[in-house]
Amino acid sequence: MKSLRNITTEFVSKNKLALFMLFVFLLLASFFEIYPVLFMQRILDGLTQSIDFVTILLSLVYWYGCRLIGALFSTLSGRMSSSLSSKYSRRIRRAIFDRITLSSYAVAEDKSAAENIYTSIDDVNSLGSAILSPIQYMAQNLFVFIWATVYLIKLDYILYLMCVPLGVVMWFFGNVVSRKTKNNEVIKRTVESNVAEVIDGFFSGAREVLTLGLVDRIRCVFDGLNEELRNRQYRNGWLQSALSSLLDILWPIATVITLGLGGYRVSTGQLTIGGLVAFMWYIQWAINPVSQFAVYKNQIQIASVSYKRIDQLFETYGTSSRTPKTCLEKISEITFDRVSYSYENSGRGIQDVSFSLKAGTFYSIVGKTGSGKSTIGKLISGLYEPESGTIELNRTDIIPASLIGNLQIMSAFSDAYIFTGSIIDNITLFSDEDTLKQGSLDEVFSVLSLDDLRNIGNLSSQGEHGLSTGQKQRIAIGRMLYHDPDVFIIDEATSAVDSSTEKSILDKLSALAADHIVVLISHRLSSILRTEYCYVVDNGCIVSQGEPMMLLENSNEFKQLFADQMMKGEESQ
């Protein structure tokens, strides 16, 4: 996929004409801001030389006309700059979204990477204007500076040279402030992210934070970051205020030089009154861009920080891409051959796992927490791709990852996600009335005892958390039953469902197993005993397999799981 630099280069290439027109508009806007001063000079000189009133009036008309033309070009440049910046921001937002949606599940579920997305979207919102607006103003002021310098030298180069050191001093202090502001801004952005992370962490772990009495600790962390953020904001404000005050001190020096030395040159006949007034106007245009250089540079540096953060996000999501989607007529067999997968942080996963699943048998996978059973489920569903080994569908080279999104393999998880919309929308995945299978929908509501939720309305108004975990699990299973995939994977998706509803679900899955691949991943042994063939997973390996009742006699690991549940009172004979 394209890098941020490539996207920027492509954007510039596609908008060359618009950027050229922006350049022309800025050049003309600056010219028509400077040029009318000549007419003011002629008017003032004409007053001392008794020029007729008509000539003076025409000069005023020309002066105002030039200013109007300058304002027109300035408006056009501003509009074009806004258009380009908004298009650039839109392109970057789309690129971020494409990278996120095309990334692998392993990358997408990384919370540390996901947290950066919100910050980066905020960066994008201002990135276009943060880059183009300062460039627009800098370019226009640069042109003004060039035009003003030309006219200043033409008017009185000696007087101009006397003012140059003042501009150098302003530039020097402005550059110092700009450099310090940039360093401070980088730290401030990091602290802002940390503050947001603490707040997000409280909401994400509110249950544990409140029940374990950690509120004071989190408050202490927040207060420390909040104070650091205040210091950084104060430092930024103080630096800008100090620069502004310094410029207020230096600016009158230009006036003193111009009036003092300029007045002397007028008295000696080396400069006219109109020339002196014109010089005072020009010197402001020549020195002001220099004095404001730090402000414009600071804006560009802030944009640079945003650019780097977005570029880092691109790197995070830059190495993964979704496998091209394919389709099989009917999946009747899934084969694992020495498949391994490990997690980046913990290193746990599965190692050299081999087994097969065929339509006609109700399968189950059981194991302790962290044994690797859910990892196998995600590999079957295509959410993960194996680091080594192969996963084959129907003994072909088509892999599960290539089927994501076409609903041939569907999964239901214990922490089921509920989309904004009605219960029916969540089950049918937003099917319209023309394609709605009413008979299948009614059966889903009956099997899962969802009739009490049928008229619950749009969840966007009351939120996902208006549903219990068990209700969300039933909805997730309902999606599978409604769409009737070739492969059903139920990963602890009945853990919060009442026993009578679970029995109804298992009865339905058992019937579907006659011509589908159905895999139940669970720690609840009463559910496992309803299946026909079981794989026992421990430490990332399949340690035993067979019919559940046989495993109770022959598998030490299976018997231990059963005994542990009996001791905890989770199961009863």
Coordinates of C-alpha atoms in Angstrom, one line a residue:
M1 CA 0.0 0.0 0.0
K2 CA 1.0 3.6 -0.6
S3 CA 3.0 5.4 2.1
L4 CA 2.0 8.8 3.4
R5 CA 4.8 10.4 1.3
N6 CA 3.6 8.6 -1.8
I7 CA 0.0 9.8 -1.2
T8 CA 1.3 13.4 -0.7
T9 CA 3.4 13.2 -3.9
E10 CA 0.4 11.8 -5.8
F11 CA -1.8 14.5 -4.5
V12 CA 0.6 17.2 -5.6
S13 CA 0.9 15.6 -9.0
K14 CA -2.8 15.4 -9.5
N15 CA -3.3 19.0 -8.4
K16 CA -0.4 20.6 -10.2
L17 CA -2.7 23.0 -12.1
A18 CA -4.5 24.1 -8.9
L19 CA -1.2 24.6 -7.0
F20 CA 0.2 26.6 -10.0
M21 CA -3.0 28.8 -10.0
L22 CA -2.6 29.2 -6.2
F23 CA 1.0 30.4 -6.8
V24 CA -0.2 32.9 -9.5
F25 CA -3.0 34.2 -7.3
L26 CA -0.6 34.7 -4.3
L27 CA 1.9 36.5 -6.6
L28 CA -0.8 38.8 -8.0
A29 CA -2.4 39.4 -4.6
S30 CA 1.0 40.5 -3.1
F31 CA 1.7 42.7 -6.1
F32 CA -1.6 44.5 -6.0
E33 CA -1.1 45.1 -2.3
I34 CA 2.3 46.8 -2.8
Y35 CA 1.9 48.5 -6.1
P36 CA -0.9 51.0 -5.1
V37 CA 1.5 52.7 -2.7
L38 CA 3.1 54.4 -5.8
F39 CA -0.2 56.2 -6.4
M40 CA -0.2 57.4 -2.7
Q41 CA 3.4 58.6 -3.2
R42 CA 2.3 60.6 -6.3
I43 CA -0.6 62.1 -4.5
L44 CA 1.6 63.4 -1.6
D45 CA 4.3 64.6 -4.0
G46 CA 1.6 66.2 -6.1
L47 CA 0.3 68.2 -3.1
T48 CA 3.7 69.8 -2.6
Q49 CA 4.0 70.5 -6.4
S50 CA 0.5 72.0 -7.0
I51 CA -0.7 69.1 -9.3
D52 CA -4.3 69.6 -10.4
F53 CA -7.1 68.0 -8.4
V54 CA -8.2 65.7 -11.3
T55 CA -4.8 64.0 -11.4
I56 CA -5.0 63.5 -7.6
L57 CA -8.5 62.1 -7.9
L58 CA -7.5 59.6 -10.7
S59 CA -4.5 58.5 -8.5
L60 CA -7.0 57.7 -5.7
V61 CA -9.2 55.8 -8.1
Y62 CA -6.2 53.8 -9.4
W63 CA -5.0 53.1 -5.8
Y64 CA -8.4 51.8 -4.7
G65 CA -8.9 49.8 -7.9
C66 CA -5.6 48.1 -7.3
R67 CA -6.5 47.3 -3.7
L68 CA -9.8 45.8 -4.9
I69 CA -8.0 43.6 -7.5
G70 CA -5.5 42.5 -4.7
A71 CA -8.4 41.6 -2.4
L72 CA -10.0 39.6 -5.2
F73 CA -6.8 37.6 -5.8
S74 CA -6.4 37.1 -2.1
T75 CA -9.9 35.7 -1.8
L76 CA -9.3 33.4 -4.7
S77 CA -6.1 32.1 -3.2
G78 CA -7.8 31.6 0.2
R79 CA -10.6 29.6 -1.4
M80 CA -8.2 27.5 -3.5
S81 CA -6.0 26.8 -0.4
S82 CA -9.1 25.7 1.6
S83 CA -10.2 23.5 -1.2
L84 CA -6.8 21.8 -1.6
S85 CA -6.4 21.3 2.2
S86 CA -9.8 19.7 2.6
K87 CA -9.2 17.4 -0.3
Y88 CA -5.8 16.4 1.1
S89 CA -7.3 15.7 4.5
R90 CA -10.1 13.6 2.9
R91 CA -7.5 11.6 1.0
I92 CA -5.5 10.9 4.1
R93 CA -8.5 9.9 6.2
R94 CA -9.5 7.5 3.4
A95 CA -6.0 6.0 3.3
I96 CA -6.1 5.5 7.1
F97 CA -9.5 3.8 6.9
D98 CA -8.3 1.6 4.0
R99 CA -5.2 0.5 6.0
I100 CA -7.3 -0.3 9.1
T101 CA -10.0 -2.3 7.2
L102 CA -7.4 -4.2 5.1
S103 CA -5.2 -5.0 8.0
S104 CA -5.1 -8.5 9.5
Y105 CA -7.2 -9.2 12.6
A106 CA -4.0 -9.7 14.7
V107 CA -3.1 -6.1 13.9
A108 CA -6.6 -4.7 14.2
E109 CA -7.1 -6.2 17.7
D110 CA -3.9 -4.6 19.0
K111 CA -5.3 -2.0 21.5
S112 CA -2.1 0.0 21.7
A113 CA -2.2 0.5 17.9
A114 CA -5.9 1.2 17.9
E115 CA -5.6 4.0 20.5
N116 CA -3.4 5.9 18.1
I117 CA -6.1 6.0 15.5
Y118 CA -8.2 8.5 17.4
T119 CA -5.3 10.8 17.9
S120 CA -4.3 10.5 14.2
I121 CA -7.8 11.3 13.0
D122 CA -7.6 14.5 15.1
D123 CA -4.3 15.2 13.4
V124 CA -5.8 14.7 10.0
N125 CA -8.7 17.0 10.7
S126 CA -6.2 19.9 10.9
L127 CA -3.3 18.5 8.8
G128 CA -4.4 19.9 5.4
S129 CA -5.1 23.4 6.7
A130 CA -2.1 23.2 9.0
I131 CA 0.2 22.6 6.1
L132 CA -1.4 24.6 3.3
S133 CA -2.6 27.7 5.2
P134 CA 0.9 28.6 6.6
I135 CA 2.4 27.9 3.2
Q136 CA -0.2 30.2 1.7
Y137 CA 0.5 33.0 4.1
M138 CA 4.2 32.5 4.0
A139 CA 4.2 32.5 0.2
Q140 CA 2.0 35.7 0.0
N141 CA 4.2 37.4 2.6
L142 CA 7.3 36.3 0.8
F143 CA 6.1 37.9 -2.4
V144 CA 5.1 41.0 -0.5
F145 CA 8.6 41.0 1.0
I146 CA 10.2 40.7 -2.4
W147 CA 8.1 43.4 -4.0
A148 CA 8.6 45.7 -1.0
T149 CA 12.3 45.2 -1.0
V150 CA 12.6 46.0 -4.7
Y151 CA 10.7 49.3 -4.2
L152 CA 12.6 50.1 -1.0
I153 CA 16.0 49.8 -2.8
K154 CA 14.6 51.8 -5.7
L155 CA 13.4 54.6 -3.3
D156 CA 16.4 54.9 -1.0
Y157 CA 18.8 51.9 -0.6
I158 CA 20.8 53.7 2.1
L159 CA 17.8 54.1 4.3
Y160 CA 16.9 50.4 3.6
L161 CA 20.3 49.1 4.6
M162 CA 20.0 50.9 7.9
C163 CA 16.8 48.9 8.7
V164 CA 18.1 45.5 7.6
P165 CA 19.9 44.7 10.9
L166 CA 16.6 45.2 12.7
G167 CA 15.0 42.5 10.5
V168 CA 17.9 40.2 11.2
V169 CA 17.5 40.6 14.9
M170 CA 13.7 39.9 14.6
W171 CA 14.4 36.8 12.5
F172 CA 17.0 35.5 15.0
F173 CA 14.7 35.7 18.1
G174 CA 11.7 34.4 16.1
N175 CA 13.7 31.3 15.0
V176 CA 14.8 30.7 18.6
V177 CA 11.3 30.8 19.9
S178 CA 10.1 28.6 17.0
R179 CA 12.7 25.9 17.8
K180 CA 11.7 25.9 21.5
T181 CA 8.0 25.8 20.6
K182 CA 8.5 22.8 18.3
N183 CA 10.3 20.8 21.0
N184 CA 7.6 21.7 23.5
E185 CA 4.8 20.8 21.1
V186 CA 6.1 17.3 20.6
I187 CA 6.2 16.7 24.4
K188 CA 2.7 18.3 24.8
R189 CA 1.2 16.0 22.1
T190 CA 2.6 13.0 23.9
V191 CA 1.2 14.1 27.2
E192 CA -2.2 14.8 25.7
S193 CA -2.2 11.2 24.4
N194 CA -1.3 9.9 27.8
V195 CA -4.1 11.9 29.4
A196 CA -6.6 10.5 26.9
E197 CA -5.2 7.0 27.6
V198 CA -5.8 7.4 31.4
I199 CA -9.4 8.5 30.8
D200 CA -10.1 5.8 28.3
G201 CA -8.5 3.2 30.7
F202 CA -10.9 4.3 33.4
F203 CA -13.9 3.7 31.3
S204 CA -12.6 0.4 29.8
G205 CA -11.8 -1.0 33.3
A206 CA -14.4 0.9 35.3
R207 CA -15.6 -2.4 36.9
E208 CA -12.2 -3.4 38.2
V209 CA -11.1 0.2 39.0
L210 CA -14.2 0.8 41.2
T211 CA -14.4 -2.6 42.9
L212 CA -10.6 -2.9 43.6
G213 CA -10.4 0.6 45.0
L214 CA -7.9 2.0 42.4
V215 CA -9.7 5.3 41.8
D216 CA -7.2 7.2 43.9
R217 CA -4.3 5.7 42.1
I218 CA -5.7 6.6 38.7
R219 CA -6.6 10.1 39.9
C220 CA -2.9 10.5 41.1
V221 CA -1.6 9.5 37.7
F222 CA -4.1 11.8 35.9
D223 CA -3.2 14.7 38.1
G224 CA 0.5 14.3 37.4
L225 CA -0.1 14.2 33.6
N226 CA -2.6 17.0 33.8
E227 CA -0.1 19.2 35.6
E228 CA 2.6 18.4 33.0
L229 CA 0.1 19.3 30.2
R230 CA -0.6 22.6 32.0
N231 CA 3.1 23.3 32.2
R232 CA 3.5 22.6 28.4
Q233 CA 0.5 24.8 27.5
Y234 CA 1.8 27.6 29.7
R235 CA 5.3 27.3 28.2
N236 CA 3.9 27.6 24.7
G237 CA 1.8 30.6 25.6
W238 CA 4.6 32.3 27.4
L239 CA 7.0 31.8 24.5
Q240 CA 4.5 33.3 22.0
S241 CA 3.8 36.2 24.4
A242 CA 7.5 36.9 24.9
L243 CA 8.1 36.9 21.2
S244 CA 5.1 39.3 20.7
S245 CA 6.4 41.6 23.4
L246 CA 9.9 41.6 21.9
L247 CA 8.5 42.5 18.5
D248 CA 6.5 45.3 20.1
I249 CA 9.8 46.7 21.5
L250 CA 11.7 46.4 18.2
W251 CA 9.0 47.7 15.8
P252 CA 9.2 51.4 17.0
I253 CA 13.0 51.3 16.3
A254 CA 12.1 50.9 12.6
T255 CA 9.9 54.0 12.9
V256 CA 12.7 55.9 14.6
I257 CA 15.2 55.0 12.0
T258 CA 12.9 55.8 9.1
L259 CA 11.7 59.2 10.5
G260 CA 15.1 60.2 11.8
L261 CA 17.3 59.3 8.9
G262 CA 14.5 59.7 6.4
G263 CA 13.6 63.1 7.6
Y264 CA 17.2 64.2 7.3
R265 CA 17.3 63.0 3.7
V266 CA 14.1 64.8 2.9
S267 CA 15.5 68.0 4.4
T268 CA 18.6 67.6 2.2
G269 CA 16.5 67.0 -0.9
Q270 CA 17.6 63.4 -1.3
L271 CA 14.0 62.0 -0.7
T272 CA 10.6 63.5 -1.2
I273 CA 7.8 63.6 1.4
G274 CA 5.8 61.1 -0.7
G275 CA 8.8 58.9 -1.0
L276 CA 9.3 59.0 2.8
V277 CA 5.7 58.0 3.5
A278 CA 5.9 55.2 0.8
F279 CA 9.2 54.0 2.4
M280 CA 7.4 53.7 5.8
W281 CA 4.7 51.6 4.2
Y282 CA 7.2 49.4 2.4
I283 CA 9.5 48.9 5.4
Q284 CA 6.5 47.5 7.3
W285 CA 5.8 45.0 4.5
A286 CA 9.5 44.1 4.4
I287 CA 10.1 43.6 8.1
N288 CA 6.7 42.2 9.1
P289 CA 7.1 38.8 7.2
V290 CA 10.5 38.5 8.9
S291 CA 9.1 39.1 12.3
Q292 CA 6.2 36.7 11.7
F293 CA 8.5 34.0 10.3
A294 CA 8.5 32.2 13.7
V295 CA 4.7 32.1 13.8
Y296 CA 4.4 30.6 10.3
K297 CA 7.3 28.2 11.0
N298 CA 5.7 27.1 14.3
Q299 CA 2.4 26.3 12.5
I300 CA 4.3 24.2 9.9
Q301 CA 6.2 22.5 12.7
I302 CA 3.0 21.6 14.4
A303 CA 1.7 20.2 11.1
S304 CA 5.0 18.3 10.9
V305 CA 4.3 16.6 14.2
S306 CA 0.9 15.6 13.0
Y307 CA 2.4 14.3 9.8
K308 CA 4.9 12.2 11.7
R309 CA 2.2 10.7 13.9
I310 CA 0.1 9.8 10.9
D311 CA 3.1 8.3 9.2
Q312 CA 3.8 6.2 12.3
L313 CA 0.2 4.9 12.1
F314 CA 0.8 4.1 8.4
E315 CA 3.8 2.0 9.5
T316 CA 1.8 0.2 12.1
Y317 CA -0.8 -0.8 9.6
G318 CA 1.5 -0.9 6.6
T319 CA 2.7 -4.5 6.5
S320 CA -0.6 -6.3 6.6
S321 CA -3.1 -6.7 3.9
R322 CA -6.3 -8.7 3.6
T323 CA -6.1 -11.9 1.6
P324 CA -8.1 -11.6 -1.7
K325 CA -11.7 -12.9 -1.1
T326 CA -12.5 -16.2 -2.8
C327 CA -15.5 -18.6 -2.6
L328 CA -16.1 -22.3 -2.5
E329 CA -19.3 -24.1 -3.5
K330 CA -19.5 -25.8 -0.1
I331 CA -16.9 -26.3 2.6
S332 CA -17.1 -29.9 3.7
E333 CA -13.6 -30.4 5.2
I334 CA -11.0 -28.3 7.0
T335 CA -7.5 -29.7 7.5
F336 CA -4.7 -28.4 9.8
D337 CA -1.2 -29.7 9.0
R338 CA 1.5 -28.8 11.6
V339 CA 0.0 -25.4 12.1
S340 CA 1.8 -23.0 14.5
Y341 CA 0.8 -19.5 15.7
S342 CA 2.2 -17.3 18.5
Y343 CA 1.3 -13.9 20.0
E344 CA 3.8 -11.1 19.8
N345 CA 3.7 -10.1 23.4
S346 CA 3.1 -13.3 25.3
G347 CA 4.6 -15.8 22.8
R348 CA 1.7 -18.2 23.6
G349 CA -0.4 -19.8 20.9
I350 CA -0.3 -23.2 19.3
Q351 CA 2.5 -25.4 18.1
D352 CA 2.5 -28.0 15.3
V353 CA -1.2 -28.7 15.5
S354 CA -2.7 -31.2 13.1
F355 CA -6.3 -32.3 12.8
S356 CA -9.3 -32.4 10.4
L357 CA -12.9 -31.4 10.6
K358 CA -15.6 -32.8 8.3
A359 CA -19.2 -32.1 7.8
G360 CA -21.4 -34.7 9.5
T361 CA -19.8 -34.6 12.9
F362 CA -20.5 -32.2 15.9
Y363 CA -17.0 -31.2 17.1
S364 CA -15.8 -29.6 20.2
I365 CA -12.5 -28.1 21.4
V366 CA -11.8 -27.9 25.1
G367 CA -8.9 -26.8 27.3
K368 CA -7.8 -24.6 30.2
T369 CA -7.8 -20.8 29.9
G370 CA -4.8 -19.9 27.7
S371 CA -4.4 -23.4 26.3
G372 CA -4.8 -22.2 22.7
K373 CA -8.3 -23.4 22.0
S374 CA -9.6 -20.0 21.0
T375 CA -6.5 -19.4 18.8
I376 CA -7.5 -22.5 16.9
G377 CA -11.0 -21.1 16.5
K378 CA -9.7 -17.9 15.1
L379 CA -7.4 -19.7 12.7
I380 CA -10.4 -21.8 11.5
S381 CA -12.4 -18.6 10.9
G382 CA -9.5 -16.9 9.1
L383 CA -9.0 -14.1 11.6
Y384 CA -5.4 -15.4 12.1
E385 CA -3.1 -16.8 9.5
P386 CA -0.6 -19.5 10.5
E387 CA 3.1 -18.7 11.0
S388 CA 4.0 -22.1 9.8
G389 CA 2.1 -25.2 8.5
T390 CA -1.0 -25.1 6.3
I391 CA -4.8 -24.9 6.7
E392 CA -6.7 -26.4 3.7
L393 CA -10.3 -26.2 2.8
N394 CA -11.6 -29.2 0.9
R395 CA -8.0 -30.3 0.3
T396 CA -7.4 -27.3 -1.9
D397 CA -4.9 -24.4 -1.5
I398 CA -7.8 -22.1 -0.5
I399 CA -7.3 -20.9 3.0
P400 CA -9.8 -19.6 5.6
A401 CA -8.4 -16.1 5.5
S402 CA -9.5 -15.7 1.9
L403 CA -13.1 -16.4 2.9
I404 CA -13.5 -13.6 5.4
G405 CA -16.6 -11.6 4.7
N406 CA -18.5 -14.0 2.4
L407 CA -20.2 -15.7 5.4
Q408 CA -19.2 -19.2 4.5
I409 CA -17.4 -19.4 7.8
M410 CA -19.0 -17.6 10.7
S411 CA -18.1 -17.3 14.4
A412 CA -19.8 -16.3 17.6
F413 CA -17.7 -15.2 20.5
S414 CA -18.4 -14.7 24.2
D415 CA -17.9 -10.9 24.0
A416 CA -20.3 -10.5 21.0
Y417 CA -20.3 -7.1 19.3
I418 CA -23.6 -5.4 18.8
F419 CA -23.9 -3.0 15.9
T420 CA -25.9 0.2 16.0
G421 CA -29.4 -0.7 14.7
S422 CA -32.3 -2.9 15.6
I423 CA -32.1 -6.5 16.9
I424 CA -33.3 -7.7 13.5
D425 CA -30.6 -5.6 11.8
N426 CA -28.0 -7.2 14.0
I427 CA -29.2 -10.7 13.1
T428 CA -29.8 -10.2 9.4
L429 CA -26.7 -7.9 9.1
F430 CA -28.9 -5.1 7.7
S431 CA -30.7 -7.1 5.0
D432 CA -33.4 -5.0 3.3
E433 CA -37.0 -6.1 3.1
D434 CA -36.6 -7.6 -0.4
T435 CA -33.9 -10.1 0.7
L436 CA -35.2 -10.7 4.3
K437 CA -35.8 -14.4 5.0
Q438 CA -38.8 -14.1 7.4
G439 CA -39.1 -17.9 8.0
S440 CA -35.4 -18.2 9.0
L441 CA -35.7 -15.1 11.2
D442 CA -38.8 -16.5 13.0
E443 CA -36.9 -19.7 13.6
V444 CA -34.0 -17.9 15.1
F445 CA -36.2 -16.0 17.5
S446 CA -37.8 -19.2 18.5
V447 CA -34.7 -21.3 19.0
L448 CA -32.9 -18.5 20.9
S449 CA -35.9 -17.2 22.9
L450 CA -35.4 -13.7 21.5
D451 CA -39.1 -12.8 21.2
D452 CA -38.7 -10.5 24.2
L453 CA -36.2 -8.4 22.2
R454 CA -38.0 -8.4 18.8
N455 CA -39.5 -4.9 19.4
I456 CA -36.7 -3.4 21.4
G457 CA -36.1 -0.7 18.7
N458 CA -32.9 0.9 17.6
L459 CA -30.0 0.2 19.9
S460 CA -28.3 3.5 19.0
S461 CA -30.8 5.3 21.3
Q462 CA -30.2 3.1 24.3
G463 CA -26.7 1.8 23.5
E464 CA -25.2 -1.7 23.3
H465 CA -24.9 -1.9 27.1
G466 CA -28.7 -2.0 27.4
L467 CA -28.3 -5.7 26.6
S468 CA -26.9 -8.4 28.9
T469 CA -24.0 -10.5 27.9
G470 CA -26.3 -13.5 27.5
Q471 CA -28.6 -11.5 25.2
K472 CA -25.7 -10.4 23.1
Q473 CA -24.4 -14.0 22.8
R474 CA -27.8 -15.1 21.6
I475 CA -27.9 -12.4 19.0
A476 CA -24.4 -13.5 17.8
I477 CA -25.5 -17.1 17.5
G478 CA -28.7 -15.9 15.8
R479 CA -26.6 -14.3 13.0
M480 CA -25.1 -17.7 12.2
L481 CA -28.4 -19.5 12.3
Y482 CA -30.0 -17.0 10.0
H483 CA -27.2 -16.9 7.4
D484 CA -26.6 -20.7 7.5
P485 CA -22.9 -20.8 6.8
D486 CA -20.9 -23.9 5.8
V487 CA -18.9 -23.7 9.1
F488 CA -20.2 -22.7 12.5
I489 CA -17.7 -21.8 15.2
I490 CA -19.1 -21.1 18.7
D491 CA -16.3 -19.9 20.9
E492 CA -17.6 -19.7 24.5
A493 CA -20.7 -18.0 23.0
T494 CA -23.1 -19.8 25.4
S495 CA -21.1 -19.0 28.6
A496 CA -23.7 -16.5 29.8
V497 CA -26.8 -18.2 28.4
D498 CA -29.3 -19.9 30.7
S499 CA -29.4 -23.7 30.6
S500 CA -32.8 -24.1 28.8
T501 CA -31.8 -21.7 26.0
E502 CA -28.3 -23.4 25.8
K503 CA -30.0 -26.8 25.4
S504 CA -32.1 -25.4 22.5
I505 CA -29.0 -24.0 20.9
L506 CA -27.1 -27.3 21.2
D507 CA -30.0 -29.2 19.8
K508 CA -30.1 -27.0 16.8
L509 CA -26.3 -27.2 16.3
S510 CA -26.4 -30.9 16.6
A511 CA -29.0 -31.1 13.9
L512 CA -27.0 -28.7 11.6
A513 CA -23.9 -30.9 12.1
A514 CA -25.4 -33.5 9.8
D515 CA -24.4 -31.5 6.7
H516 CA -22.3 -28.6 8.2
I517 CA -19.0 -28.3 10.0
V518 CA -19.9 -27.3 13.6
V519 CA -17.2 -26.6 16.2
L520 CA -18.1 -25.8 19.8
I521 CA -15.2 -24.2 21.8
S522 CA -16.1 -24.3 25.5
H523 CA -14.9 -24.9 29.0
R524 CA -18.3 -26.1 30.1
L525 CA -18.0 -29.9 30.0
S526 CA -21.8 -30.4 30.1
S527 CA -21.9 -28.8 26.7
I528 CA -18.8 -30.7 25.5
L529 CA -20.6 -34.0 26.3
R530 CA -23.3 -33.1 23.8
T531 CA -20.8 -33.2 21.0
E532 CA -19.6 -36.2 19.0
Y533 CA -15.9 -35.7 18.8
C534 CA -13.6 -33.6 21.0
Y535 CA -10.1 -32.3 20.8
V536 CA -8.4 -31.5 24.1
V537 CA -5.8 -28.7 23.9
D538 CA -3.1 -28.0 26.5
N539 CA -0.1 -25.7 26.2
G540 CA -0.8 -25.0 22.6
C541 CA -0.9 -28.7 21.5
I542 CA -3.7 -31.3 21.0
V543 CA -3.0 -33.8 23.7
S544 CA -5.9 -36.1 23.2
Q545 CA -8.9 -36.6 21.0
G546 CA -12.0 -38.8 20.6
E547 CA -15.6 -39.2 21.7
P548 CA -16.2 -37.2 25.0
M549 CA -17.3 -40.2 27.0
M550 CA -14.3 -42.1 25.9
L551 CA -12.0 -39.2 26.9
L552 CA -13.5 -39.3 30.4
E553 CA -12.0 -42.8 30.7
N554 CA -8.8 -42.4 28.7
S555 CA -7.6 -38.8 28.8
N556 CA -6.0 -37.6 32.0
E557 CA -6.2 -34.0 30.8
F558 CA -9.9 -34.3 30.1
K559 CA -10.6 -36.0 33.4
Q560 CA -8.7 -33.3 35.2
L561 CA -10.8 -30.6 33.5
F562 CA -13.9 -32.4 34.6
A563 CA -12.6 -32.9 38.1
D564 CA -11.7 -29.2 38.4
Q565 CA -15.2 -28.1 37.4
M566 CA -16.7 -30.6 39.8
M567 CA -14.6 -29.1 42.7
K568 CA -15.6 -25.6 41.7
G569 CA -19.2 -26.5 41.7
E570 CA -19.5 -25.5 38.0
E571 CA -20.8 -28.9 37.0
S572 CA -22.8 -31.6 38.7
Q573 CA -23.1 -35.2 38.0

